[in-house]
Amino acid sequence: MSTHATSEDRPRKRRPYAPRVPIEQRREQLLDAALAVIVSDGYDRISIDAIAKRADVARSVVYGAYDNLDALLTALLDRQQARAFDRLLATLPDAAASPDPAEFAAQTVRRMSAMLHQDPDTWRLILSPPGNMPAVVRDRIEADRERFRRLVEAWLTRAGQATGEPHLDPRVLAHALVACAEHFGRLALTAPGTFDPAHLIDQVRLILGALWPRTR
């Protein structure tokens, strides 16, 4: 008689057991796991399976908290936006208090540098190259980017009216400033030390000061 164990005799590998926790706590755990996957492996590897593995729970636990991957990623963006992006919008200089475009841009660079340092993982989520982003993430980040651009454009329009400078287009300049900020933000995250923030701020002042004279 054969003594080899059959497949039925072998113990089955159990799925990870997830202790019962309040649903809001579980959702936070899964969002943390999703962010960790994106930061370490990129958007190409984000999936329900990858999130469940990182959180050490079964797929059913993930689906018990979120209907699908898009819903989970949307919730992650909501949370990270509240932590970082809304603070950035709120800290834009006031046009009346700072009518100089060069100083406006310098203050924004300074504040963005501080935010990158305080919460790098959130900004990796936002500033990652868009090519491999899921559509739900790409569309949401582009909407937030456009909202930020419009605020910058509105500020530059008011500053231009104050200086009487008729030649520079605030819309074009707002696109250029936001694109530059994103570029240097990615460098700060992927190649820290490439540019000293203080040096960037000085260069911003010099460039915009030359393009757009200060209020006299």
PDB file of C-alpha atoms in Angstrom:
ATOM      1  CA  MET A   1       0.000   0.000   0.000  1.00  0.00           C
ATOM      2  CA  SER A   2       1.384   3.423  -0.971  1.00  0.00           C
ATOM      3  CA  THR A   3       2.333   5.666   1.910  1.00  0.00           C
ATOM      4  CA  HIS A   4       2.452   8.844  -0.217  1.00  0.00           C
ATOM      5  CA  ALA A   5       0.023  11.533   0.925  1.00  0.00           C
ATOM      6  CA  THR A   6      -2.647  12.529  -1.556  1.00  0.00           C
ATOM      7  CA  SER A   7      -3.631  16.125  -2.304  1.00  0.00           C
ATOM      8  CA  GLU A   8      -6.607  15.675   0.019  1.00  0.00           C
ATOM      9  CA  ASP A   9      -4.312  14.531   2.839  1.00  0.00           C
ATOM     10  CA  ARG A  10      -2.020  17.543   2.642  1.00  0.00           C
ATOM     11  CA  PRO A  11      -3.033  20.516   4.813  1.00  0.00           C
ATOM     12  CA  ARG A  12      -4.402  23.371   2.799  1.00  0.00           C
ATOM     13  CA  LYS A  13      -2.697  26.710   2.976  1.00  0.00           C
ATOM     14  CA  ARG A  14      -4.937  29.014   4.919  1.00  0.00           C
ATOM     15  CA  ARG A  15      -5.770  32.479   3.786  1.00  0.00           C
ATOM     16  CA  PRO A  16      -4.520  35.275   6.027  1.00  0.00           C
ATOM     17  CA  TYR A  17      -6.890  35.759   8.916  1.00  0.00           C
ATOM     18  CA  ALA A  18      -7.865  39.375   9.457  1.00  0.00           C
ATOM     19  CA  PRO A  19      -9.050  40.123  12.976  1.00  0.00           C
ATOM     20  CA  ARG A  20     -12.281  42.062  13.138  1.00  0.00           C
ATOM     21  CA  VAL A  21     -11.666  45.791  13.344  1.00  0.00           C
ATOM     22  CA  PRO A  22     -13.940  48.805  12.796  1.00  0.00           C
ATOM     23  CA  ILE A  23     -14.523  49.415   9.094  1.00  0.00           C
ATOM     24  CA  GLU A  24     -12.936  52.879   9.122  1.00  0.00           C
ATOM     25  CA  GLN A  25      -9.781  51.453  10.696  1.00  0.00           C
ATOM     26  CA  ARG A  26      -9.738  48.676   8.076  1.00  0.00           C
ATOM     27  CA  ARG A  27     -10.095  51.174   5.264  1.00  0.00           C
ATOM     28  CA  GLU A  28      -7.203  53.235   6.590  1.00  0.00           C
ATOM     29  CA  GLN A  29      -5.082  50.081   6.777  1.00  0.00           C
ATOM     30  CA  LEU A  30      -5.884  49.235   3.151  1.00  0.00           C
ATOM     31  CA  LEU A  31      -5.173  52.779   1.963  1.00  0.00           C
ATOM     32  CA  ASP A  32      -1.803  52.645   3.723  1.00  0.00           C
ATOM     33  CA  ALA A  33      -1.101  49.335   1.989  1.00  0.00           C
ATOM     34  CA  ALA A  34      -2.094  50.735  -1.420  1.00  0.00           C
ATOM     35  CA  LEU A  35       0.167  53.750  -0.967  1.00  0.00           C
ATOM     36  CA  ALA A  36       3.046  51.480   0.064  1.00  0.00           C
ATOM     37  CA  VAL A  37       2.596  49.373  -3.092  1.00  0.00           C
ATOM     38  CA  ILE A  38       2.590  52.449  -5.336  1.00  0.00           C
ATOM     39  CA  VAL A  39       5.654  53.960  -3.659  1.00  0.00           C
ATOM     40  CA  SER A  40       7.694  50.755  -3.724  1.00  0.00           C
ATOM     41  CA  ASP A  41       6.516  49.119  -6.970  1.00  0.00           C
ATOM     42  CA  GLY A  42       4.780  51.811  -9.028  1.00  0.00           C
ATOM     43  CA  TYR A  43       1.287  51.963 -10.482  1.00  0.00           C
ATOM     44  CA  ASP A  44       2.039  49.012 -12.769  1.00  0.00           C
ATOM     45  CA  ARG A  45       1.845  46.654  -9.773  1.00  0.00           C
ATOM     46  CA  ILE A  46      -1.194  48.095  -8.016  1.00  0.00           C
ATOM     47  CA  SER A  47      -4.043  45.581  -7.757  1.00  0.00           C
ATOM     48  CA  ILE A  48      -6.458  44.164  -5.218  1.00  0.00           C
ATOM     49  CA  ASP A  49      -4.142  41.160  -4.821  1.00  0.00           C
ATOM     50  CA  ALA A  50      -1.087  43.365  -4.218  1.00  0.00           C
ATOM     51  CA  ILE A  51      -2.950  45.463  -1.648  1.00  0.00           C
ATOM     52  CA  ALA A  52      -4.282  42.373   0.157  1.00  0.00           C
ATOM     53  CA  LYS A  53      -0.792  40.866   0.266  1.00  0.00           C
ATOM     54  CA  ARG A  54       0.774  44.080   1.602  1.00  0.00           C
ATOM     55  CA  ALA A  55      -1.938  44.388   4.273  1.00  0.00           C
ATOM     56  CA  ASP A  56      -1.685  40.634   5.041  1.00  0.00           C
ATOM     57  CA  VAL A  57      -5.405  40.036   4.570  1.00  0.00           C
ATOM     58  CA  ALA A  58      -7.587  38.057   2.175  1.00  0.00           C
ATOM     59  CA  ARG A  59      -8.987  39.598  -1.025  1.00  0.00           C
ATOM     60  CA  SER A  60     -12.462  39.317   0.490  1.00  0.00           C
ATOM     61  CA  VAL A  61     -11.413  41.721   3.255  1.00  0.00           C
ATOM     62  CA  VAL A  62     -10.431  44.319   0.647  1.00  0.00           C
ATOM     63  CA  TYR A  63     -13.712  43.869  -1.217  1.00  0.00           C
ATOM     64  CA  GLY A  64     -15.566  44.143   2.078  1.00  0.00           C
ATOM     65  CA  ALA A  65     -14.164  47.656   2.491  1.00  0.00           C
ATOM     66  CA  TYR A  66     -14.150  48.866  -1.146  1.00  0.00           C
ATOM     67  CA  ASP A  67     -16.266  47.790  -4.109  1.00  0.00           C
ATOM     68  CA  ASN A  68     -13.330  47.714  -6.533  1.00  0.00           C
ATOM     69  CA  LEU A  69      -9.830  49.037  -7.189  1.00  0.00           C
ATOM     70  CA  ASP A  70     -11.073  52.345  -8.637  1.00  0.00           C
ATOM     71  CA  ALA A  71     -13.094  53.049  -5.485  1.00  0.00           C
ATOM     72  CA  LEU A  72     -10.075  52.287  -3.316  1.00  0.00           C
ATOM     73  CA  LEU A  73      -7.755  54.514  -5.380  1.00  0.00           C
ATOM     74  CA  THR A  74     -10.297  57.339  -5.344  1.00  0.00           C
ATOM     75  CA  ALA A  75     -10.475  57.101  -1.548  1.00  0.00           C
ATOM     76  CA  LEU A  76      -6.661  57.128  -1.402  1.00  0.00           C
ATOM     77  CA  LEU A  77      -6.533  60.298  -3.508  1.00  0.00           C
ATOM     78  CA  ASP A  78      -9.217  61.907  -1.320  1.00  0.00           C
ATOM     79  CA  ARG A  79      -7.150  61.208   1.785  1.00  0.00           C
ATOM     80  CA  GLN A  80      -3.801  62.267   0.373  1.00  0.00           C
ATOM     81  CA  GLN A  81      -5.290  65.404  -1.165  1.00  0.00           C
ATOM     82  CA  ALA A  82      -6.636  66.425   2.217  1.00  0.00           C
ATOM     83  CA  ARG A  83      -3.203  65.827   3.715  1.00  0.00           C
ATOM     84  CA  ALA A  84      -1.158  67.721   1.138  1.00  0.00           C
ATOM     85  CA  PHE A  85      -2.784  69.257  -1.920  1.00  0.00           C
ATOM     86  CA  ASP A  86      -5.398  71.308  -0.113  1.00  0.00           C
ATOM     87  CA  ARG A  87      -2.684  72.676   2.175  1.00  0.00           C
ATOM     88  CA  LEU A  88      -0.735  73.750  -0.884  1.00  0.00           C
ATOM     89  CA  LEU A  89      -3.756  75.564  -2.308  1.00  0.00           C
ATOM     90  CA  ALA A  90      -4.382  77.256   1.025  1.00  0.00           C
ATOM     91  CA  THR A  91      -0.818  78.531   1.299  1.00  0.00           C
ATOM     92  CA  LEU A  92      -0.681  80.397  -2.020  1.00  0.00           C
ATOM     93  CA  PRO A  93       0.424  83.978  -1.282  1.00  0.00           C
ATOM     94  CA  ASP A  94      -2.255  86.631  -1.149  1.00  0.00           C
ATOM     95  CA  ALA A  95      -2.175  88.980  -4.129  1.00  0.00           C
ATOM     96  CA  ALA A  96      -2.760  92.051  -2.020  1.00  0.00           C
ATOM     97  CA  ALA A  97      -0.024  91.150   0.455  1.00  0.00           C
ATOM     98  CA  SER A  98       2.501  89.998  -2.153  1.00  0.00           C
ATOM     99  CA  PRO A  99       2.004  91.760  -5.504  1.00  0.00           C
ATOM    100  CA  ASP A 100       5.450  90.854  -6.862  1.00  0.00           C
ATOM    101  CA  PRO A 101       5.235  87.783  -9.206  1.00  0.00           C
ATOM    102  CA  ALA A 102       8.841  86.818  -8.480  1.00  0.00           C
ATOM    103  CA  GLU A 103       8.200  86.793  -4.734  1.00  0.00           C
ATOM    104  CA  PHE A 104       4.927  84.903  -5.266  1.00  0.00           C
ATOM    105  CA  ALA A 105       6.743  82.130  -7.138  1.00  0.00           C
ATOM    106  CA  ALA A 106       9.600  82.068  -4.619  1.00  0.00           C
ATOM    107  CA  GLN A 107       7.192  81.654  -1.704  1.00  0.00           C
ATOM    108  CA  THR A 108       5.386  78.856  -3.537  1.00  0.00           C
ATOM    109  CA  VAL A 109       8.661  77.025  -4.239  1.00  0.00           C
ATOM    110  CA  ARG A 110       9.640  77.354  -0.579  1.00  0.00           C
ATOM    111  CA  ARG A 111       6.332  75.956   0.644  1.00  0.00           C
ATOM    112  CA  MET A 112       6.312  73.130  -1.885  1.00  0.00           C
ATOM    113  CA  SER A 113       9.846  72.144  -0.856  1.00  0.00           C
ATOM    114  CA  ALA A 114       8.732  71.962   2.775  1.00  0.00           C
ATOM    115  CA  MET A 115       5.712  69.821   1.864  1.00  0.00           C
ATOM    116  CA  LEU A 116       7.808  67.423  -0.198  1.00  0.00           C
ATOM    117  CA  HIS A 117      10.113  66.990   2.771  1.00  0.00           C
ATOM    118  CA  GLN A 118       7.256  66.504   5.261  1.00  0.00           C
ATOM    119  CA  ASP A 119       5.224  63.983   3.256  1.00  0.00           C
ATOM    120  CA  PRO A 120       7.227  62.546   0.328  1.00  0.00           C
ATOM    121  CA  ASP A 121       5.010  59.487  -0.221  1.00  0.00           C
ATOM    122  CA  THR A 122       1.934  61.616  -0.875  1.00  0.00           C
ATOM    123  CA  TRP A 123       3.769  63.651  -3.486  1.00  0.00           C
ATOM    124  CA  ARG A 124       5.152  60.508  -5.130  1.00  0.00           C
ATOM    125  CA  LEU A 125       1.536  59.472  -5.602  1.00  0.00           C
ATOM    126  CA  ILE A 126       0.711  62.831  -7.229  1.00  0.00           C
ATOM    127  CA  LEU A 127       3.900  63.507  -9.200  1.00  0.00           C
ATOM    128  CA  SER A 128       4.543  60.038 -10.624  1.00  0.00           C
ATOM    129  CA  PRO A 129       4.847  59.949 -14.443  1.00  0.00           C
ATOM    130  CA  PRO A 130       1.288  59.691 -15.808  1.00  0.00           C
ATOM    131  CA  GLY A 131       1.987  56.951 -18.363  1.00  0.00           C
ATOM    132  CA  ASN A 132       1.321  54.021 -16.039  1.00  0.00           C
ATOM    133  CA  MET A 133      -1.355  55.617 -13.864  1.00  0.00           C
ATOM    134  CA  PRO A 134      -4.840  54.066 -13.802  1.00  0.00           C
ATOM    135  CA  ALA A 135      -7.322  56.334 -15.579  1.00  0.00           C
ATOM    136  CA  VAL A 136      -9.211  57.161 -12.364  1.00  0.00           C
ATOM    137  CA  VAL A 137      -5.988  58.438 -10.794  1.00  0.00           C
ATOM    138  CA  ARG A 138      -4.785  60.312 -13.880  1.00  0.00           C
ATOM    139  CA  ASP A 139      -8.114  62.109 -14.363  1.00  0.00           C
ATOM    140  CA  ARG A 140      -8.331  63.106 -10.710  1.00  0.00           C
ATOM    141  CA  ILE A 141      -4.779  64.454 -10.543  1.00  0.00           C
ATOM    142  CA  GLU A 142      -5.234  66.387 -13.788  1.00  0.00           C
ATOM    143  CA  ALA A 143      -8.403  67.992 -12.380  1.00  0.00           C
ATOM    144  CA  ASP A 144      -6.492  69.027  -9.236  1.00  0.00           C
ATOM    145  CA  ARG A 145      -3.605  70.306 -11.362  1.00  0.00           C
ATOM    146  CA  GLU A 146      -5.994  72.436 -13.423  1.00  0.00           C
ATOM    147  CA  ARG A 147      -7.569  73.837 -10.268  1.00  0.00           C
ATOM    148  CA  PHE A 148      -4.116  74.835  -9.014  1.00  0.00           C
ATOM    149  CA  ARG A 149      -3.159  76.356 -12.388  1.00  0.00           C
ATOM    150  CA  ARG A 150      -6.283  78.507 -12.390  1.00  0.00           C
ATOM    151  CA  LEU A 151      -5.494  79.852  -8.935  1.00  0.00           C
ATOM    152  CA  VAL A 152      -1.962  80.714 -10.064  1.00  0.00           C
ATOM    153  CA  GLU A 153      -3.335  82.349 -13.213  1.00  0.00           C
ATOM    154  CA  ALA A 154      -5.818  84.411 -11.200  1.00  0.00           C
ATOM    155  CA  TRP A 155      -3.044  85.606  -8.902  1.00  0.00           C
ATOM    156  CA  LEU A 156      -0.792  86.530 -11.845  1.00  0.00           C
ATOM    157  CA  THR A 157      -3.670  88.389 -13.507  1.00  0.00           C
ATOM    158  CA  ARG A 158      -4.177  90.527 -10.398  1.00  0.00           C
ATOM    159  CA  ALA A 159      -0.440  91.087 -10.092  1.00  0.00           C
ATOM    160  CA  GLY A 160      -0.234  92.137 -13.748  1.00  0.00           C
ATOM    161  CA  GLN A 161      -3.019  94.646 -13.250  1.00  0.00           C
ATOM    162  CA  ALA A 162      -1.168  96.057 -10.251  1.00  0.00           C
ATOM    163  CA  THR A 163       2.121  96.403 -12.145  1.00  0.00           C
ATOM    164  CA  GLY A 164       0.569  97.626 -15.378  1.00  0.00           C
ATOM    165  CA  GLU A 165       2.507  94.977 -17.358  1.00  0.00           C
ATOM    166  CA  PRO A 166       0.422  94.264 -20.516  1.00  0.00           C
ATOM    167  CA  HIS A 167       2.715  91.904 -22.418  1.00  0.00           C
ATOM    168  CA  LEU A 168       2.970  88.727 -20.351  1.00  0.00           C
ATOM    169  CA  ASP A 169       0.076  86.270 -20.601  1.00  0.00           C
ATOM    170  CA  PRO A 170      -0.887  85.013 -17.089  1.00  0.00           C
ATOM    171  CA  ARG A 171      -2.366  81.819 -18.535  1.00  0.00           C
ATOM    172  CA  VAL A 172       0.845  80.868 -20.344  1.00  0.00           C
ATOM    173  CA  LEU A 173       2.975  81.827 -17.362  1.00  0.00           C
ATOM    174  CA  ALA A 174       0.781  79.808 -14.980  1.00  0.00           C
ATOM    175  CA  HIS A 175       1.203  76.688 -17.140  1.00  0.00           C
ATOM    176  CA  ALA A 176       4.969  77.236 -17.244  1.00  0.00           C
ATOM    177  CA  LEU A 177       5.275  77.759 -13.477  1.00  0.00           C
ATOM    178  CA  VAL A 178       3.215  74.686 -12.605  1.00  0.00           C
ATOM    179  CA  ALA A 179       5.126  72.513 -15.096  1.00  0.00           C
ATOM    180  CA  CYS A 180       8.451  73.691 -13.665  1.00  0.00           C
ATOM    181  CA  ALA A 181       7.258  73.087 -10.105  1.00  0.00           C
ATOM    182  CA  GLU A 182       6.242  69.526 -10.970  1.00  0.00           C
ATOM    183  CA  HIS A 183       9.556  68.853 -12.733  1.00  0.00           C
ATOM    184  CA  PHE A 184      11.658  70.011  -9.805  1.00  0.00           C
ATOM    185  CA  GLY A 185       9.310  68.255  -7.384  1.00  0.00           C
ATOM    186  CA  ARG A 186       9.970  64.943  -9.154  1.00  0.00           C
ATOM    187  CA  LEU A 187      13.713  65.618  -9.043  1.00  0.00           C
ATOM    188  CA  ALA A 188      13.527  66.328  -5.314  1.00  0.00           C
ATOM    189  CA  LEU A 189      11.827  62.951  -4.793  1.00  0.00           C
ATOM    190  CA  THR A 190      13.871  60.828  -7.197  1.00  0.00           C
ATOM    191  CA  ALA A 191      17.271  62.550  -7.030  1.00  0.00           C
ATOM    192  CA  PRO A 192      17.435  64.513  -3.757  1.00  0.00           C
ATOM    193  CA  GLY A 193      20.307  66.954  -3.557  1.00  0.00           C
ATOM    194  CA  THR A 194      20.340  67.627  -7.306  1.00  0.00           C
ATOM    195  CA  PHE A 195      19.213  71.196  -6.703  1.00  0.00           C
ATOM    196  CA  ASP A 196      19.373  73.182  -3.487  1.00  0.00           C
ATOM    197  CA  PRO A 197      15.921  74.719  -2.775  1.00  0.00           C
ATOM    198  CA  ALA A 198      17.502  78.037  -1.760  1.00  0.00           C
ATOM    199  CA  HIS A 199      19.313  78.200  -5.110  1.00  0.00           C
ATOM    200  CA  LEU A 200      16.075  77.450  -6.993  1.00  0.00           C
ATOM    201  CA  ILE A 201      14.289  80.208  -5.105  1.00  0.00           C
ATOM    202  CA  ASP A 202      17.026  82.717  -6.006  1.00  0.00           C
ATOM    203  CA  GLN A 203      16.820  81.692  -9.667  1.00  0.00           C
ATOM    204  CA  VAL A 204      13.028  82.029  -9.699  1.00  0.00           C
ATOM    205  CA  ARG A 205      13.339  85.554  -8.332  1.00  0.00           C
ATOM    206  CA  LEU A 206      15.940  86.482 -10.958  1.00  0.00           C
ATOM    207  CA  ILE A 207      14.019  85.031 -13.915  1.00  0.00           C
ATOM    208  CA  LEU A 208      10.584  86.382 -13.033  1.00  0.00           C
ATOM    209  CA  GLY A 209      12.047  89.652 -11.824  1.00  0.00           C
ATOM    210  CA  ALA A 210      13.557  90.127 -15.278  1.00  0.00           C
ATOM    211  CA  LEU A 211      10.363  89.132 -17.095  1.00  0.00           C
ATOM    212  CA  TRP A 212       7.882  91.005 -14.927  1.00  0.00           C
ATOM    213  CA  PRO A 213       9.031  94.260 -13.278  1.00  0.00           C
ATOM    214  CA  ARG A 214       8.111  94.759  -9.657  1.00  0.00           C
ATOM    215  CA  THR A 215       5.432  97.133  -8.552  1.00  0.00           C
ATOM    216  CA  ARG A 216       6.819 100.623  -8.089  1.00  0.00           C
TER     217      ARG A 216
END
